[in-house]
Amino acid sequence: GADGGGAGAESMLPAIAFCASRRECEALAAMLSRGPSLVAASHAEAIGEVIDAALGGVVGGGSEEEEASRQIGVARPLLLSGVGVHHSGLQPVLRELSELLFSEGLLPLLVATETVAMGVNTPARTVLLTGGGSKFDGTRQRLMLPTEYTQMAGRAGRRG
């Protein structure tokens, strides 16, 4: 919960969990959403205000807006519990919202593919690499390159 399971766990936040694929991001985020919230109720309220301000005019008509609306419905409870998701399959507004909330210190955990490591200022105290060092490169599953590892691991240690 907001108590973070003890001082040891809280001292590791904020954290980015890098996943090998979009599917793995979604699965990890869904699993985390079934656990206790990572933020206090007052913190969740502040997150809700940012979400509402950012997404107020997003939902309209048409298939792209329907997909955005569906993704917002999935993302909102995650964000309110302190977990952001970031991958290329998300609507840009949701990726930007997760980046904003994380960089402002409102989200303690960001579950992402390596796309978040490319040129986005998302400092974290801890970086988790899932998938045993492998990744899907658009064609096949392969081992991560040293430069890819360095880019992701370099997100850690920039805060706190």
PDB file of C-alpha atoms in Angstrom:
ATOM      1  CA  GLY A   1       0.000   0.000   0.000  1.00  0.00           C
ATOM      2  CA  ALA A   2       0.994   3.572   0.580  1.00  0.00           C
ATOM      3  CA  ASP A   3       3.176   2.157   3.343  1.00  0.00           C
ATOM      4  CA  GLY A   4       5.190   0.484   0.545  1.00  0.00           C
ATOM      5  CA  GLY A   5       5.759  -2.734   2.474  1.00  0.00           C
ATOM      6  CA  GLY A   6       8.466  -1.181   4.659  1.00  0.00           C
ATOM      7  CA  ALA A   7      11.195   1.406   4.470  1.00  0.00           C
ATOM      8  CA  GLY A   8      13.357  -0.895   2.329  1.00  0.00           C
ATOM      9  CA  ALA A   9      10.821  -1.035  -0.497  1.00  0.00           C
ATOM     10  CA  GLU A  10      10.010   2.679  -0.366  1.00  0.00           C
ATOM     11  CA  SER A  11      13.697   3.576  -0.522  1.00  0.00           C
ATOM     12  CA  MET A  12      13.839   1.918  -3.965  1.00  0.00           C
ATOM     13  CA  LEU A  13      11.166   4.212  -5.407  1.00  0.00           C
ATOM     14  CA  PRO A  14      10.742   5.824  -7.847  1.00  0.00           C
ATOM     15  CA  ALA A  15      11.461   2.876 -10.125  1.00  0.00           C
ATOM     16  CA  ILE A  16      11.160   1.955 -13.788  1.00  0.00           C
ATOM     17  CA  ALA A  17      10.453  -1.677 -14.686  1.00  0.00           C
ATOM     18  CA  PHE A  18      11.634  -2.250 -18.250  1.00  0.00           C
ATOM     19  CA  CYS A  19       9.771  -5.036 -20.035  1.00  0.00           C
ATOM     20  CA  ALA A  20      10.771  -6.854 -23.201  1.00  0.00           C
ATOM     21  CA  SER A  21       7.426  -6.274 -24.955  1.00  0.00           C
ATOM     22  CA  ARG A  22       4.176  -4.319 -24.854  1.00  0.00           C
ATOM     23  CA  ARG A  23       2.343  -7.492 -23.833  1.00  0.00           C
ATOM     24  CA  GLU A  24       4.711  -7.989 -20.894  1.00  0.00           C
ATOM     25  CA  CYS A  25       4.178  -4.342 -19.845  1.00  0.00           C
ATOM     26  CA  GLU A  26       0.421  -4.815 -19.829  1.00  0.00           C
ATOM     27  CA  ALA A  27       0.641  -8.123 -17.934  1.00  0.00           C
ATOM     28  CA  LEU A  28       2.995  -6.736 -15.271  1.00  0.00           C
ATOM     29  CA  ALA A  29       0.890  -3.607 -14.819  1.00  0.00           C
ATOM     30  CA  ALA A  30      -2.290  -5.713 -14.495  1.00  0.00           C
ATOM     31  CA  MET A  31      -0.621  -7.917 -11.889  1.00  0.00           C
ATOM     32  CA  LEU A  32       0.586  -4.877  -9.930  1.00  0.00           C
ATOM     33  CA  SER A  33      -2.883  -3.324 -10.065  1.00  0.00           C
ATOM     34  CA  ARG A  34      -4.243  -6.271  -8.074  1.00  0.00           C
ATOM     35  CA  GLY A  35      -1.869  -5.450  -5.215  1.00  0.00           C
ATOM     36  CA  PRO A  36      -1.984  -2.606  -2.735  1.00  0.00           C
ATOM     37  CA  SER A  37      -1.758   0.978  -3.981  1.00  0.00           C
ATOM     38  CA  LEU A  38       1.718   2.478  -4.091  1.00  0.00           C
ATOM     39  CA  VAL A  39       0.398   5.918  -3.174  1.00  0.00           C
ATOM     40  CA  ALA A  40      -1.558   7.462  -0.303  1.00  0.00           C
ATOM     41  CA  ALA A  41      -5.154   8.569  -0.911  1.00  0.00           C
ATOM     42  CA  SER A  42      -4.186  12.269  -1.003  1.00  0.00           C
ATOM     43  CA  HIS A  43      -1.509  11.479  -3.575  1.00  0.00           C
ATOM     44  CA  ALA A  44      -4.027   9.532  -5.687  1.00  0.00           C
ATOM     45  CA  GLU A  45      -6.316  12.562  -5.586  1.00  0.00           C
ATOM     46  CA  ALA A  46      -3.521  14.771  -6.995  1.00  0.00           C
ATOM     47  CA  ILE A  47      -2.867  12.183  -9.729  1.00  0.00           C
ATOM     48  CA  GLY A  48      -6.602  12.186 -10.566  1.00  0.00           C
ATOM     49  CA  GLU A  49      -6.574  15.966 -10.976  1.00  0.00           C
ATOM     50  CA  VAL A  50      -3.646  15.781 -13.420  1.00  0.00           C
ATOM     51  CA  ILE A  51      -5.353  12.959 -15.357  1.00  0.00           C
ATOM     52  CA  ASP A  52      -8.596  14.933 -15.626  1.00  0.00           C
ATOM     53  CA  ALA A  53      -6.783  18.089 -16.746  1.00  0.00           C
ATOM     54  CA  ALA A  54      -4.716  16.211 -19.345  1.00  0.00           C
ATOM     55  CA  LEU A  55      -7.485  14.021 -20.731  1.00  0.00           C
ATOM     56  CA  GLY A  56     -10.446  16.357 -20.473  1.00  0.00           C
ATOM     57  CA  GLY A  57     -10.820  16.955 -24.215  1.00  0.00           C
ATOM     58  CA  VAL A  58      -9.486  13.650 -25.546  1.00  0.00           C
ATOM     59  CA  VAL A  59     -12.610  11.547 -25.923  1.00  0.00           C
ATOM     60  CA  GLY A  60     -14.742  12.258 -28.994  1.00  0.00           C
ATOM     61  CA  GLY A  61     -16.020  10.084 -31.817  1.00  0.00           C
ATOM     62  CA  GLY A  62     -14.380   7.740 -34.303  1.00  0.00           C
ATOM     63  CA  SER A  63     -12.274   4.616 -33.966  1.00  0.00           C
ATOM     64  CA  GLU A  64      -9.088   6.351 -32.802  1.00  0.00           C
ATOM     65  CA  GLU A  65     -11.015   8.148 -30.072  1.00  0.00           C
ATOM     66  CA  GLU A  66     -12.709   4.860 -29.094  1.00  0.00           C
ATOM     67  CA  GLU A  67      -9.286   3.241 -28.712  1.00  0.00           C
ATOM     68  CA  ALA A  68      -8.072   6.231 -26.674  1.00  0.00           C
ATOM     69  CA  SER A  69     -11.171   5.960 -24.483  1.00  0.00           C
ATOM     70  CA  ARG A  70     -10.591   2.224 -23.968  1.00  0.00           C
ATOM     71  CA  GLN A  71      -6.936   2.791 -23.070  1.00  0.00           C
ATOM     72  CA  ILE A  72      -7.844   5.609 -20.673  1.00  0.00           C
ATOM     73  CA  GLY A  73     -10.302   3.255 -18.958  1.00  0.00           C
ATOM     74  CA  VAL A  74      -7.496   0.740 -18.412  1.00  0.00           C
ATOM     75  CA  ALA A  75      -4.812   3.292 -17.517  1.00  0.00           C
ATOM     76  CA  ARG A  76      -6.756   5.451 -15.055  1.00  0.00           C
ATOM     77  CA  PRO A  77      -7.029   2.923 -12.174  1.00  0.00           C
ATOM     78  CA  LEU A  78      -3.361   1.966 -12.668  1.00  0.00           C
ATOM     79  CA  LEU A  79      -2.247   5.584 -12.530  1.00  0.00           C
ATOM     80  CA  LEU A  80      -4.376   6.229  -9.451  1.00  0.00           C
ATOM     81  CA  SER A  81      -2.641   3.316  -7.710  1.00  0.00           C
ATOM     82  CA  GLY A  82       0.783   4.763  -8.568  1.00  0.00           C
ATOM     83  CA  VAL A  83       1.645   2.626 -11.617  1.00  0.00           C
ATOM     84  CA  GLY A  84       2.212   4.149 -15.045  1.00  0.00           C
ATOM     85  CA  VAL A  85       2.541   2.244 -18.333  1.00  0.00           C
ATOM     86  CA  HIS A  86       4.606   3.443 -21.286  1.00  0.00           C
ATOM     87  CA  HIS A  87       4.981   1.647 -24.625  1.00  0.00           C
ATOM     88  CA  SER A  88       4.559   2.418 -28.314  1.00  0.00           C
ATOM     89  CA  GLY A  89       1.102   0.822 -28.504  1.00  0.00           C
ATOM     90  CA  LEU A  90      -0.426   3.454 -26.229  1.00  0.00           C
ATOM     91  CA  GLN A  91      -2.049   6.629 -27.456  1.00  0.00           C
ATOM     92  CA  PRO A  92       0.541   9.447 -27.321  1.00  0.00           C
ATOM     93  CA  VAL A  93      -1.472  11.376 -24.728  1.00  0.00           C
ATOM     94  CA  LEU A  94      -1.269   8.413 -22.326  1.00  0.00           C
ATOM     95  CA  ARG A  95       2.470   7.969 -22.838  1.00  0.00           C
ATOM     96  CA  GLU A  96       2.967  11.694 -22.223  1.00  0.00           C
ATOM     97  CA  LEU A  97       0.745  11.569 -19.137  1.00  0.00           C
ATOM     98  CA  SER A  98       2.765   8.700 -17.623  1.00  0.00           C
ATOM     99  CA  GLU A  99       6.009  10.557 -18.417  1.00  0.00           C
ATOM    100  CA  LEU A 100       4.682  13.755 -16.823  1.00  0.00           C
ATOM    101  CA  LEU A 101       3.374  12.083 -13.662  1.00  0.00           C
ATOM    102  CA  PHE A 102       6.592  10.089 -13.234  1.00  0.00           C
ATOM    103  CA  SER A 103       8.937  13.009 -13.880  1.00  0.00           C
ATOM    104  CA  GLU A 104       6.941  15.180 -11.451  1.00  0.00           C
ATOM    105  CA  GLY A 105       7.346  12.550  -8.731  1.00  0.00           C
ATOM    106  CA  LEU A 106       3.649  11.656  -8.570  1.00  0.00           C
ATOM    107  CA  LEU A 107       4.058   8.093  -9.910  1.00  0.00           C
ATOM    108  CA  PRO A 108       6.399   5.839  -7.942  1.00  0.00           C
ATOM    109  CA  LEU A 109       6.519   3.103 -10.614  1.00  0.00           C
ATOM    110  CA  LEU A 110       6.667   3.192 -14.403  1.00  0.00           C
ATOM    111  CA  VAL A 111       6.288  -0.090 -16.325  1.00  0.00           C
ATOM    112  CA  ALA A 112       7.745   0.483 -19.776  1.00  0.00           C
ATOM    113  CA  THR A 113       9.430  -0.849 -22.854  1.00  0.00           C
ATOM    114  CA  GLU A 114      12.788   0.661 -23.700  1.00  0.00           C
ATOM    115  CA  THR A 115      11.062   3.446 -25.679  1.00  0.00           C
ATOM    116  CA  VAL A 116      10.860   5.467 -22.449  1.00  0.00           C
ATOM    117  CA  ALA A 117      14.655   5.350 -22.132  1.00  0.00           C
ATOM    118  CA  MET A 118      15.159   7.058 -25.477  1.00  0.00           C
ATOM    119  CA  GLY A 119      15.500  10.773 -24.950  1.00  0.00           C
ATOM    120  CA  VAL A 120      12.905  11.110 -22.200  1.00  0.00           C
ATOM    121  CA  ASN A 121      14.038  12.614 -18.917  1.00  0.00           C
ATOM    122  CA  THR A 122      12.671  10.042 -16.497  1.00  0.00           C
ATOM    123  CA  PRO A 123      15.086   9.793 -13.582  1.00  0.00           C
ATOM    124  CA  ALA A 124      14.570   6.861 -11.229  1.00  0.00           C
ATOM    125  CA  ARG A 125      16.201   5.540  -8.105  1.00  0.00           C
ATOM    126  CA  THR A 126      15.818   1.926  -9.278  1.00  0.00           C
ATOM    127  CA  VAL A 127      15.652   0.236 -12.673  1.00  0.00           C
ATOM    128  CA  LEU A 128      14.271  -3.294 -13.009  1.00  0.00           C
ATOM    129  CA  LEU A 129      14.946  -5.307 -16.150  1.00  0.00           C
ATOM    130  CA  THR A 130      12.427  -8.076 -16.767  1.00  0.00           C
ATOM    131  CA  GLY A 131      12.697 -10.785 -19.393  1.00  0.00           C
ATOM    132  CA  GLY A 132      16.155 -12.086 -18.485  1.00  0.00           C
ATOM    133  CA  GLY A 133      18.007  -9.669 -20.752  1.00  0.00           C
ATOM    134  CA  SER A 134      16.060 -10.532 -23.883  1.00  0.00           C
ATOM    135  CA  LYS A 135      13.778  -8.294 -25.924  1.00  0.00           C
ATOM    136  CA  PHE A 136      11.494  -8.424 -28.915  1.00  0.00           C
ATOM    137  CA  ASP A 137      13.023  -6.316 -31.695  1.00  0.00           C
ATOM    138  CA  GLY A 138       9.925  -6.217 -33.914  1.00  0.00           C
ATOM    139  CA  THR A 139      10.813  -9.460 -35.658  1.00  0.00           C
ATOM    140  CA  ARG A 140      12.147 -11.884 -33.080  1.00  0.00           C
ATOM    141  CA  GLN A 141      13.163 -12.327 -29.470  1.00  0.00           C
ATOM    142  CA  ARG A 142      16.901 -11.670 -29.011  1.00  0.00           C
ATOM    143  CA  LEU A 143      19.425 -10.790 -26.332  1.00  0.00           C
ATOM    144  CA  MET A 144      19.658  -7.135 -25.406  1.00  0.00           C
ATOM    145  CA  LEU A 145      22.615  -5.257 -26.885  1.00  0.00           C
ATOM    146  CA  PRO A 146      25.096  -3.649 -24.456  1.00  0.00           C
ATOM    147  CA  THR A 147      24.076  -0.184 -25.683  1.00  0.00           C
ATOM    148  CA  GLU A 148      20.394  -0.971 -24.998  1.00  0.00           C
ATOM    149  CA  TYR A 149      21.254  -2.153 -21.491  1.00  0.00           C
ATOM    150  CA  THR A 150      23.313   0.984 -20.834  1.00  0.00           C
ATOM    151  CA  GLN A 151      20.494   3.244 -22.052  1.00  0.00           C
ATOM    152  CA  MET A 152      17.946   1.594 -19.725  1.00  0.00           C
ATOM    153  CA  ALA A 153      20.228   1.162 -16.712  1.00  0.00           C
ATOM    154  CA  GLY A 154      21.296   4.789 -17.084  1.00  0.00           C
ATOM    155  CA  ARG A 155      17.851   5.893 -15.915  1.00  0.00           C
ATOM    156  CA  ALA A 156      18.763   4.851 -12.369  1.00  0.00           C
ATOM    157  CA  GLY A 157      20.548   6.902  -9.781  1.00  0.00           C
ATOM    158  CA  ARG A 158      19.421  10.288 -11.070  1.00  0.00           C
ATOM    159  CA  ARG A 159      17.087  11.056  -8.231  1.00  0.00           C
ATOM    160  CA  GLY A 160      17.301  11.096  -4.441  1.00  0.00           C
TER     161      GLY A 160
END
